Amino acid sequence: MRTITTDRLLLRPWQEDDAGFLLDLESRWEVVRFLGAHPTPMRTREEALASIRRRRALDHPVHGIWVIATADGAPVGNLLLKPIRLSAGEPSGGPDEVEIGWHLHPDAWGHGYATEAAQAVLHDAFGRGLARVLAVTDPGNHASQAVCRRLGLTALGRTTRYYDTVNELFEGSPRMVAG
Ligand SMILES: CC(C)(COP(=O)(O)OP(=O)(O)OC[C@H]1O[C@@H](n2cnc3c(N)ncnc32)[C@H](O)[C@@H]1OP(=O)(O)O)[C@@H](O)C(=O)NCCC(=O)NCCS
């Protein structure tokens, strides 16, 4: 998977060496509390390693799951672009239901890193032919909704179509990064 750089950040593939960071990130309730119908903090290094192997198996010319690292190489979070999971019983909408998502370590909140990383991934993905992107957030996740607004995504209101729960849905297109 390719790496993507921004002014302050390096987005690179997850590696097994990142297991300690991933466990530190996803074992925190404040990081996972808004994720899905039944948020579950990660508990073991083995779970982190298995998750990293699944992330590395996503081999796609446009989609990806990246470590967000600062210029000194220190990991600060996760950025994903992948097909979104539908709620049980929802009919497939085809290949245009791709989501972007972000999870930052609390020590790295408040610096604009999630927005900067997502902007770079969207610029790269739209340049490679992505036609549409979705983002979903728990209705109570105001920090993540603020990221969506900073990115220029359009708010489409609430939906139960994804992740077996109620979400605020946002949508973006290549026009966002035109010019
Ligand atoms: C959602 C989440 C990534 C948002 O993180 P964040 O740091 O607030 O978002 P950004 O990276 O866009 O940073 C924006 C903040 O950085 C500040 N900032 C500081 N320097 C900045 C800069 N150079 N550029 C832009 N913003 C900057 C902004 O003022 C803003 O802070 P404010 O909201 O207090 O005004 C974070 O809360 C998180 O990881 N939550 C847990 C996981 C999660 O819920 N993920 C989303 C699931 S849908």
Tab-separated table of N, CA, C and O in Angstrom, residues 7-114:
chain	number	residue	atom	x	y	z
A	7	ASP	N	1.897	18.227	4.936
A	7	ASP	CA	2.859	19.157	5.541
A	7	ASP	C	3.428	18.608	6.850
A	7	ASP	O	4.618	18.716	7.120
A	8	ARG	N	2.545	18.015	7.678
A	8	ARG	CA	2.979	17.616	9.021
A	8	ARG	C	2.978	16.116	9.253
A	8	ARG	O	3.447	15.662	10.303
A	9	LEU	N	2.400	15.348	8.296
A	9	LEU	CA	2.096	13.945	8.585
A	9	LEU	C	2.609	12.998	7.512
A	9	LEU	O	2.770	13.379	6.347
A	10	LEU	N	2.796	11.756	7.948
A	10	LEU	CA	3.099	10.654	7.030
A	10	LEU	C	2.039	9.580	7.267
A	10	LEU	O	1.832	9.149	8.411
A	11	LEU	N	1.365	9.182	6.186
A	11	LEU	CA	0.404	8.080	6.273
A	11	LEU	C	1.064	6.868	5.643
A	11	LEU	O	1.452	6.915	4.473
A	12	ARG	N	1.182	5.820	6.428
A	12	ARG	CA	1.926	4.636	5.963
A	12	ARG	C	1.167	3.377	6.368
A	12	ARG	O	0.312	3.412	7.251
A	13	PRO	N	1.517	2.224	5.739
A	13	PRO	CA	0.840	0.977	6.101
A	13	PRO	C	1.089	0.606	7.567
A	13	PRO	O	2.153	0.910	8.115
A	14	TRP	N	0.118	-0.084	8.159
A	14	TRP	CA	0.315	-0.655	9.499
A	14	TRP	C	1.344	-1.775	9.421
A	14	TRP	O	1.352	-2.548	8.455
A	15	GLN	N	2.198	-1.855	10.464
A	15	GLN	CA	3.199	-2.931	10.543
A	15	GLN	C	3.053	-3.633	11.889
A	15	GLN	O	2.523	-3.028	12.835
A	16	GLU	N	3.556	-4.846	11.969
A	16	GLU	CA	3.387	-5.597	13.228
A	16	GLU	C	4.032	-4.859	14.406
A	16	GLU	O	3.571	-4.956	15.538
A	17	ASP	N	5.073	-4.067	14.134
A	17	ASP	CA	5.721	-3.263	15.178
A	17	ASP	C	4.785	-2.229	15.796
A	17	ASP	O	5.095	-1.660	16.845
A	18	ASP	N	3.662	-1.941	15.123
A	18	ASP	CA	2.718	-0.935	15.620
A	18	ASP	C	1.719	-1.526	16.609
A	18	ASP	O	0.790	-0.832	17.038
A	19	ALA	N	1.874	-2.822	16.965
A	19	ALA	CA	0.866	-3.478	17.814
A	19	ALA	C	0.719	-2.767	19.162
A	19	ALA	O	-0.408	-2.601	19.660
A	20	GLY	N	1.826	-2.334	19.742
A	20	GLY	CA	1.747	-1.646	21.036
A	20	GLY	C	0.960	-0.357	20.935
A	20	GLY	O	0.112	-0.049	21.786
A	21	PHE	N	1.221	0.404	19.860
A	21	PHE	CA	0.473	1.649	19.672
A	21	PHE	C	-1.006	1.361	19.431
A	21	PHE	O	-1.881	2.024	20.000
A	22	LEU	N	-1.305	0.359	18.580
A	22	LEU	CA	-2.705	0.073	18.273
A	22	LEU	C	-3.462	-0.344	19.536
A	22	LEU	O	-4.601	0.093	19.757
A	23	LEU	N	-2.811	-1.156	20.367
A	23	LEU	CA	-3.460	-1.562	21.619
A	23	LEU	C	-3.677	-0.351	22.517
A	23	LEU	O	-4.757	-0.186	23.108
A	24	ASP	N	-2.693	0.531	22.610
A	24	ASP	CA	-2.845	1.751	23.419
A	24	ASP	C	-4.010	2.594	22.889
A	24	ASP	O	-4.804	3.133	23.653
A	25	LEU	N	-4.132	2.673	21.555
A	25	LEU	CA	-5.185	3.482	20.936
A	25	LEU	C	-6.568	2.872	21.198
A	25	LEU	O	-7.471	3.532	21.729
A	26	GLU	N	-6.718	1.608	20.819
A	26	GLU	CA	-8.064	1.021	20.769
A	26	GLU	C	-8.491	0.373	22.083
A	26	GLU	O	-9.599	-0.149	22.181
A	27	SER	N	-7.615	0.405	23.101
A	27	SER	CA	-8.046	-0.055	24.420
A	27	SER	C	-8.680	1.091	25.213
A	27	SER	O	-9.182	0.876	26.313
A	28	ARG	N	-8.672	2.284	24.640
A	28	ARG	CA	-9.193	3.469	25.342
A	28	ARG	C	-10.669	3.682	25.032
A	28	ARG	O	-11.053	3.814	23.876
A	29	TRP	N	-11.459	3.774	26.102
A	29	TRP	CA	-12.900	3.959	25.923
A	29	TRP	C	-13.192	5.245	25.149
A	29	TRP	O	-14.074	5.285	24.297
A	30	GLU	N	-12.444	6.316	25.420
A	30	GLU	CA	-12.727	7.595	24.746
A	30	GLU	C	-12.462	7.514	23.243
A	30	GLU	O	-12.960	8.325	22.477
A	31	VAL	N	-11.690	6.510	22.808
A	31	VAL	CA	-11.417	6.331	21.375
A	31	VAL	C	-12.491	5.453	20.726
A	31	VAL	O	-12.904	5.700	19.598
A	32	VAL	N	-12.942	4.420	21.432
A	32	VAL	CA	-13.861	3.454	20.792
A	32	VAL	C	-15.327	3.699	21.130
A	32	VAL	O	-16.214	3.070	20.542
A	33	ARG	N	-15.626	4.616	22.030
A	33	ARG	CA	-16.994	4.668	22.580
A	33	ARG	C	-18.061	4.948	21.543
A	33	ARG	O	-19.213	4.579	21.727
A	34	PHE	N	-17.703	5.599	20.438
A	34	PHE	CA	-18.706	5.921	19.423
A	34	PHE	C	-18.663	4.965	18.228
A	34	PHE	O	-19.264	5.251	17.188
A	35	LEU	N	-17.936	3.861	18.344
A	35	LEU	CA	-17.744	2.983	17.185
A	35	LEU	C	-18.727	1.819	17.210
A	35	LEU	O	-18.579	0.877	17.992
A	36	GLY	N	-19.766	1.877	16.373
A	36	GLY	CA	-20.677	0.757	16.188
A	36	GLY	C	-21.708	0.628	17.292
A	36	GLY	O	-21.754	1.407	18.249
A	37	ALA	N	-22.556	-0.396	17.141
A	37	ALA	CA	-23.668	-0.590	18.067
A	37	ALA	C	-23.175	-1.067	19.433
A	37	ALA	O	-23.803	-0.789	20.454
A	38	HIS	N	-22.048	-1.794	19.450
A	38	HIS	CA	-21.545	-2.368	20.706
A	38	HIS	C	-20.052	-2.105	20.809
A	38	HIS	O	-19.229	-2.991	20.551
A	39	PRO	N	-19.661	-0.878	21.162
A	39	PRO	CA	-18.221	-0.558	21.217
A	39	PRO	C	-17.489	-1.480	22.191
A	39	PRO	O	-17.974	-1.726	23.291
A	40	THR	N	-16.333	-1.984	21.744
A	40	THR	CA	-15.578	-2.926	22.569
A	40	THR	C	-14.102	-2.548	22.552
A	40	THR	O	-13.442	-2.669	21.515
A	41	PRO	N	-13.562	-2.068	23.678
A	41	PRO	CA	-12.135	-1.759	23.704
A	41	PRO	C	-11.296	-3.017	23.448
A	41	PRO	O	-11.658	-4.114	23.879
A	42	MET	N	-10.187	-2.837	22.752
A	42	MET	CA	-9.242	-3.929	22.517
A	42	MET	C	-8.571	-4.283	23.849
A	42	MET	O	-8.347	-3.396	24.674
A	43	ARG	N	-8.241	-5.581	24.040
A	43	ARG	CA	-7.690	-5.969	25.347
A	43	ARG	C	-6.273	-6.535	25.285
A	43	ARG	O	-5.536	-6.453	26.261
A	44	THR	N	-5.908	-7.145	24.175
A	44	THR	CA	-4.623	-7.868	24.170
A	44	THR	C	-3.780	-7.512	22.945
A	44	THR	O	-4.298	-7.091	21.903
A	45	ARG	N	-2.475	-7.751	23.092
A	45	ARG	CA	-1.540	-7.571	21.981
A	45	ARG	C	-1.871	-8.517	20.821
A	45	ARG	O	-1.690	-8.173	19.663
A	46	GLU	N	-2.401	-9.703	21.155
A	46	GLU	CA	-2.760	-10.667	20.108
A	46	GLU	C	-3.884	-10.091	19.246
A	46	GLU	O	-3.884	-10.226	18.026
A	47	GLU	N	-4.859	-9.455	19.891
A	47	GLU	CA	-5.939	-8.820	19.118
A	47	GLU	C	-5.377	-7.724	18.220
A	47	GLU	O	-5.803	-7.562	17.077
A	48	ALA	N	-4.432	-6.965	18.748
A	48	ALA	CA	-3.833	-5.885	17.950
A	48	ALA	C	-3.102	-6.458	16.746
A	48	ALA	O	-3.234	-5.954	15.621
A	49	LEU	N	-2.349	-7.520	16.957
A	49	LEU	CA	-1.610	-8.141	15.841
A	49	LEU	C	-2.574	-8.691	14.788
A	49	LEU	O	-2.354	-8.520	13.587
A	50	ALA	N	-3.663	-9.334	15.243
A	50	ALA	CA	-4.639	-9.880	14.290
A	50	ALA	C	-5.274	-8.746	13.493
A	50	ALA	O	-5.493	-8.854	12.277
A	51	SER	N	-5.555	-7.634	14.174
A	51	SER	CA	-6.158	-6.489	13.492
A	51	SER	C	-5.188	-5.903	12.465
A	51	SER	O	-5.577	-5.545	11.345
A	52	ILE	N	-3.906	-5.837	12.818
A	52	ILE	CA	-2.900	-5.313	11.883
A	52	ILE	C	-2.795	-6.225	10.661
A	52	ILE	O	-2.702	-5.748	9.522
A	53	ARG	N	-2.869	-7.544	10.886
A	53	ARG	CA	-2.802	-8.466	9.730
A	53	ARG	C	-3.999	-8.254	8.815
A	53	ARG	O	-3.858	-8.267	7.587
A	54	ARG	N	-5.182	-8.033	9.386
A	54	ARG	CA	-6.370	-7.780	8.538
A	54	ARG	C	-6.189	-6.467	7.770
A	54	ARG	O	-6.542	-6.368	6.600
A	55	ARG	N	-5.640	-5.449	8.464
A	55	ARG	CA	-5.423	-4.155	7.785
A	55	ARG	C	-4.455	-4.314	6.618
A	55	ARG	O	-4.647	-3.750	5.547
A	56	ARG	N	-3.400	-5.101	6.840
A	56	ARG	CA	-2.397	-5.269	5.784
A	56	ARG	C	-2.931	-6.093	4.614
A	56	ARG	O	-2.422	-5.980	3.497
A	57	ALA	N	-3.959	-6.901	4.886
A	57	ALA	CA	-4.514	-7.747	3.820
A	57	ALA	C	-5.383	-6.942	2.851
A	57	ALA	O	-5.707	-7.423	1.772
A	58	LEU	N	-5.764	-5.736	3.246
A	58	LEU	CA	-6.578	-4.906	2.349
A	58	LEU	C	-5.662	-4.373	1.243
A	58	LEU	O	-4.920	-3.418	1.435
A	59	ASP	N	-5.705	-5.037	0.126
A	59	ASP	CA	-4.798	-4.706	-0.979
A	59	ASP	C	-5.648	-4.146	-2.110
A	59	ASP	O	-6.367	-4.892	-2.775
A	60	HIS	N	-5.614	-2.849	-2.286
A	60	HIS	CA	-6.539	-2.199	-3.226
A	60	HIS	C	-5.844	-0.965	-3.802
A	60	HIS	O	-5.092	-0.289	-3.090
A	61	PRO	N	-6.099	-0.637	-5.070
A	61	PRO	CA	-5.403	0.510	-5.671
A	61	PRO	C	-5.829	1.867	-5.119
A	61	PRO	O	-5.095	2.851	-5.273
A	62	VAL	N	-6.997	1.942	-4.487
A	62	VAL	CA	-7.485	3.238	-3.985
A	62	VAL	C	-7.726	3.195	-2.471
A	62	VAL	O	-7.335	4.113	-1.745
A	63	HIS	N	-8.361	2.134	-2.001
A	63	HIS	CA	-8.688	2.043	-0.572
A	63	HIS	C	-7.432	1.768	0.245
A	63	HIS	O	-6.398	1.367	-0.302
A	64	GLY	N	-7.534	1.949	1.553
A	64	GLY	CA	-6.408	1.639	2.421
A	64	GLY	C	-6.755	1.881	3.871
A	64	GLY	O	-7.779	2.493	4.200
A	65	ILE	N	-5.891	1.364	4.749
A	65	ILE	CA	-5.974	1.654	6.184
A	65	ILE	C	-4.557	2.020	6.605
A	65	ILE	O	-3.653	1.176	6.546
A	66	TRP	N	-4.374	3.258	6.998
A	66	TRP	CA	-3.036	3.799	7.229
A	66	TRP	C	-2.810	4.155	8.704
A	66	TRP	O	-3.739	4.609	9.393
A	67	VAL	N	-1.564	4.028	9.146
A	67	VAL	CA	-1.115	4.693	10.364
A	67	VAL	C	-0.956	6.175	10.034
A	67	VAL	O	-0.347	6.520	9.008
A	68	ILE	N	-1.487	7.038	10.874
A	68	ILE	CA	-1.155	8.463	10.782
A	68	ILE	C	0.036	8.680	11.708
A	68	ILE	O	-0.054	8.408	12.909
A	69	ALA	N	1.154	9.137	11.146
A	69	ALA	CA	2.355	9.402	11.954
A	69	ALA	C	2.769	10.855	11.759
A	69	ALA	O	2.523	11.444	10.697
A	70	THR	N	3.396	11.415	12.777
A	70	THR	CA	3.941	12.766	12.641
A	70	THR	C	5.276	12.676	11.895
A	70	THR	O	5.796	11.595	11.640
A	71	ALA	N	5.850	13.842	11.577
A	71	ALA	CA	7.042	13.871	10.723
A	71	ALA	C	8.206	13.091	11.342
A	71	ALA	O	9.045	12.536	10.625
A	72	ASP	N	8.243	13.009	12.685
A	72	ASP	CA	9.315	12.249	13.348
A	72	ASP	C	9.043	10.742	13.359
A	72	ASP	O	9.810	9.976	13.943
A	73	GLY	N	7.920	10.338	12.743
A	73	GLY	CA	7.610	8.910	12.633
A	73	GLY	C	6.724	8.381	13.739
A	73	GLY	O	6.312	7.216	13.695
A	74	ALA	N	6.421	9.207	14.736
A	74	ALA	CA	5.621	8.725	15.870
A	74	ALA	C	4.164	8.513	15.447
A	74	ALA	O	3.542	9.437	14.910
A	75	PRO	N	3.609	7.319	15.682
A	75	PRO	CA	2.213	7.085	15.307
A	75	PRO	C	1.269	7.876	16.212
A	75	PRO	O	1.471	7.952	17.421
A	76	VAL	N	0.245	8.466	15.588
A	76	VAL	CA	-0.757	9.220	16.365
A	76	VAL	C	-2.176	8.752	16.092
A	76	VAL	O	-3.108	9.168	16.785
A	77	GLY	N	-2.386	7.900	15.066
A	77	GLY	CA	-3.765	7.490	14.815
A	77	GLY	C	-3.915	6.603	13.604
A	77	GLY	O	-2.929	6.073	13.060
A	78	ASN	N	-5.152	6.471	13.177
A	78	ASN	CA	-5.561	5.556	12.113
A	78	ASN	C	-6.458	6.305	11.137
A	78	ASN	O	-7.298	7.106	11.553
A	79	LEU	N	-6.252	6.050	9.850
A	79	LEU	CA	-7.102	6.655	8.816
A	79	LEU	C	-7.511	5.541	7.862
A	79	LEU	O	-6.641	4.807	7.368
A	80	LEU	N	-8.797	5.398	7.623
A	80	LEU	CA	-9.250	4.310	6.755
A	80	LEU	C	-10.122	4.827	5.622
A	80	LEU	O	-10.839	5.826	5.758
A	81	LEU	N	-10.028	4.120	4.508
A	81	LEU	CA	-10.886	4.359	3.336
A	81	LEU	C	-11.217	2.976	2.791
A	81	LEU	O	-10.339	2.289	2.251
A	82	LYS	N	-12.476	2.548	2.964
A	82	LYS	CA	-12.822	1.165	2.602
A	82	LYS	C	-14.327	1.045	2.433
A	82	LYS	O	-15.070	1.917	2.916
A	83	PRO	N	-14.788	-0.060	1.813
A	83	PRO	CA	-16.233	-0.256	1.705
A	83	PRO	C	-16.869	-0.241	3.093
A	83	PRO	O	-16.340	-0.831	4.035
A	84	ILE	N	-17.995	0.444	3.226
A	84	ILE	CA	-18.652	0.582	4.526
A	84	ILE	C	-19.487	-0.661	4.827
A	84	ILE	O	-20.019	-1.280	3.908
A	85	ARG	N	-19.580	-1.030	6.111
A	85	ARG	CA	-20.378	-2.214	6.476
A	85	ARG	C	-21.857	-1.837	6.562
A	85	ARG	O	-22.228	-0.880	7.250
A	86	LEU	N	-22.677	-2.610	5.851
A	86	LEU	CA	-24.118	-2.360	5.854
A	86	LEU	C	-24.754	-2.999	7.084
A	86	LEU	O	-24.286	-4.032	7.569
A	87	SER	N	-25.858	-2.402	7.571
A	87	SER	CA	-26.640	-3.032	8.632
A	87	SER	C	-27.260	-4.324	8.111
A	87	SER	O	-27.473	-4.480	6.891
A	88	ALA	N	-27.582	-5.250	9.017
A	88	ALA	CA	-28.190	-6.532	8.628
A	88	ALA	C	-29.446	-6.268	7.808
A	88	ALA	O	-30.282	-5.437	8.177
A	89	GLY	N	-29.554	-6.962	6.686
A	89	GLY	CA	-30.761	-6.882	5.866
A	89	GLY	C	-30.774	-5.758	4.852
A	89	GLY	O	-31.663	-5.706	3.995
A	90	GLU	N	-29.797	-4.832	4.920
A	90	GLU	CA	-29.762	-3.725	3.953
A	90	GLU	C	-29.249	-4.236	2.602
A	90	GLU	O	-28.203	-4.900	2.550
A	91	PRO	N	-29.936	-3.917	1.511
A	91	PRO	CA	-29.449	-4.361	0.207
A	91	PRO	C	-28.191	-3.592	-0.198
A	91	PRO	O	-28.037	-2.416	0.148
A	92	SER	N	-27.303	-4.260	-0.906
A	92	SER	CA	-26.064	-3.613	-1.346
A	92	SER	C	-26.376	-2.442	-2.275
A	92	SER	O	-27.263	-2.525	-3.119
A	93	GLY	N	-25.629	-1.365	-2.097
A	93	GLY	CA	-25.807	-0.210	-2.970
A	93	GLY	C	-24.744	-0.144	-4.054
A	93	GLY	O	-24.631	0.861	-4.747
A	94	GLY	N	-23.922	-1.194	-4.169
A	94	GLY	CA	-22.902	-1.190	-5.210
A	94	GLY	C	-21.587	-0.632	-4.710
A	94	GLY	O	-21.408	-0.393	-3.517
A	95	PRO	N	-20.666	-0.390	-5.644
A	95	PRO	CA	-19.291	-0.055	-5.256
A	95	PRO	C	-19.110	1.378	-4.758
A	95	PRO	O	-18.012	1.739	-4.337
A	96	ASP	N	-20.156	2.197	-4.806
A	96	ASP	CA	-19.984	3.606	-4.437
A	96	ASP	C	-20.185	3.880	-2.956
A	96	ASP	O	-20.249	5.029	-2.542
A	97	GLU	N	-20.316	2.822	-2.130
A	97	GLU	CA	-20.495	3.050	-0.697
A	97	GLU	C	-19.170	2.782	0.024
A	97	GLU	O	-18.961	1.728	0.610
A	98	VAL	N	-18.282	3.754	-0.084
A	98	VAL	CA	-16.943	3.700	0.510
A	98	VAL	C	-16.889	4.756	1.606
A	98	VAL	O	-17.302	5.898	1.400
A	99	GLU	N	-16.388	4.355	2.779
A	99	GLU	CA	-16.338	5.310	3.893
A	99	GLU	C	-14.917	5.751	4.181
A	99	GLU	O	-13.956	5.015	3.958
A	100	ILE	N	-14.830	6.957	4.726
A	100	ILE	CA	-13.567	7.431	5.296
A	100	ILE	C	-13.779	7.552	6.802
A	100	ILE	O	-14.859	7.929	7.253
A	101	GLY	N	-12.746	7.160	7.568
A	101	GLY	CA	-12.866	7.214	9.026
A	101	GLY	C	-11.531	7.537	9.671
A	101	GLY	O	-10.471	7.367	9.056
A	102	TRP	N	-11.586	8.021	10.932
A	102	TRP	CA	-10.369	8.503	11.623
A	102	TRP	C	-10.469	8.194	13.102
A	102	TRP	O	-11.528	8.253	13.715
A	103	HIS	N	-9.339	7.823	13.670
A	103	HIS	CA	-9.247	7.541	15.107
A	103	HIS	C	-7.886	8.042	15.551
A	103	HIS	O	-6.863	7.516	15.103
A	104	LEU	N	-7.879	9.029	16.417
A	104	LEU	CA	-6.604	9.581	16.880
A	104	LEU	C	-6.404	9.285	18.358
A	104	LEU	O	-7.372	9.265	19.132
A	105	HIS	N	-5.151	9.098	18.729
A	105	HIS	CA	-4.826	8.976	20.145
A	105	HIS	C	-5.197	10.293	20.837
A	105	HIS	O	-4.915	11.375	20.287
A	106	PRO	N	-5.792	10.227	22.031
A	106	PRO	CA	-6.200	11.483	22.698
A	106	PRO	C	-5.065	12.484	22.856
A	106	PRO	O	-5.309	13.698	22.817
A	107	ASP	N	-3.822	12.018	22.999
A	107	ASP	CA	-2.690	12.952	23.110
A	107	ASP	C	-2.529	13.786	21.844
A	107	ASP	O	-1.833	14.812	21.861
A	108	ALA	N	-3.131	13.319	20.727
A	108	ALA	CA	-2.959	14.006	19.430
A	108	ALA	C	-4.225	14.730	18.993
A	108	ALA	O	-4.284	15.234	17.867
A	109	TRP	N	-5.234	14.794	19.859
A	109	TRP	CA	-6.427	15.560	19.500
A	109	TRP	C	-6.107	17.061	19.574
A	109	TRP	O	-5.232	17.492	20.333
A	110	GLY	N	-6.840	17.836	18.798
A	110	GLY	CA	-6.736	19.293	18.901
A	110	GLY	C	-5.631	19.916	18.078
A	110	GLY	O	-5.286	21.080	18.262
A	111	HIS	N	-5.055	19.158	17.140
A	111	HIS	CA	-3.982	19.695	16.285
A	111	HIS	C	-4.368	19.771	14.816
A	111	HIS	O	-3.542	20.151	13.976
A	112	GLY	N	-5.575	19.312	14.486
A	112	GLY	CA	-5.974	19.293	13.079
A	112	GLY	C	-5.426	18.103	12.308
A	112	GLY	O	-5.499	18.074	11.082
A	113	TYR	N	-4.881	17.102	13.006
A	113	TYR	CA	-4.262	15.965	12.305
A	113	TYR	C	-5.298	15.117	11.552
A	113	TYR	O	-5.018	14.646	10.445
A	114	ALA	N	-6.475	14.872	12.172
A	114	ALA	CA	-7.475	14.025	11.497
A	114	ALA	C	-7.917	14.695	10.199
A	114	ALA	O	-8.004	14.049	9.140
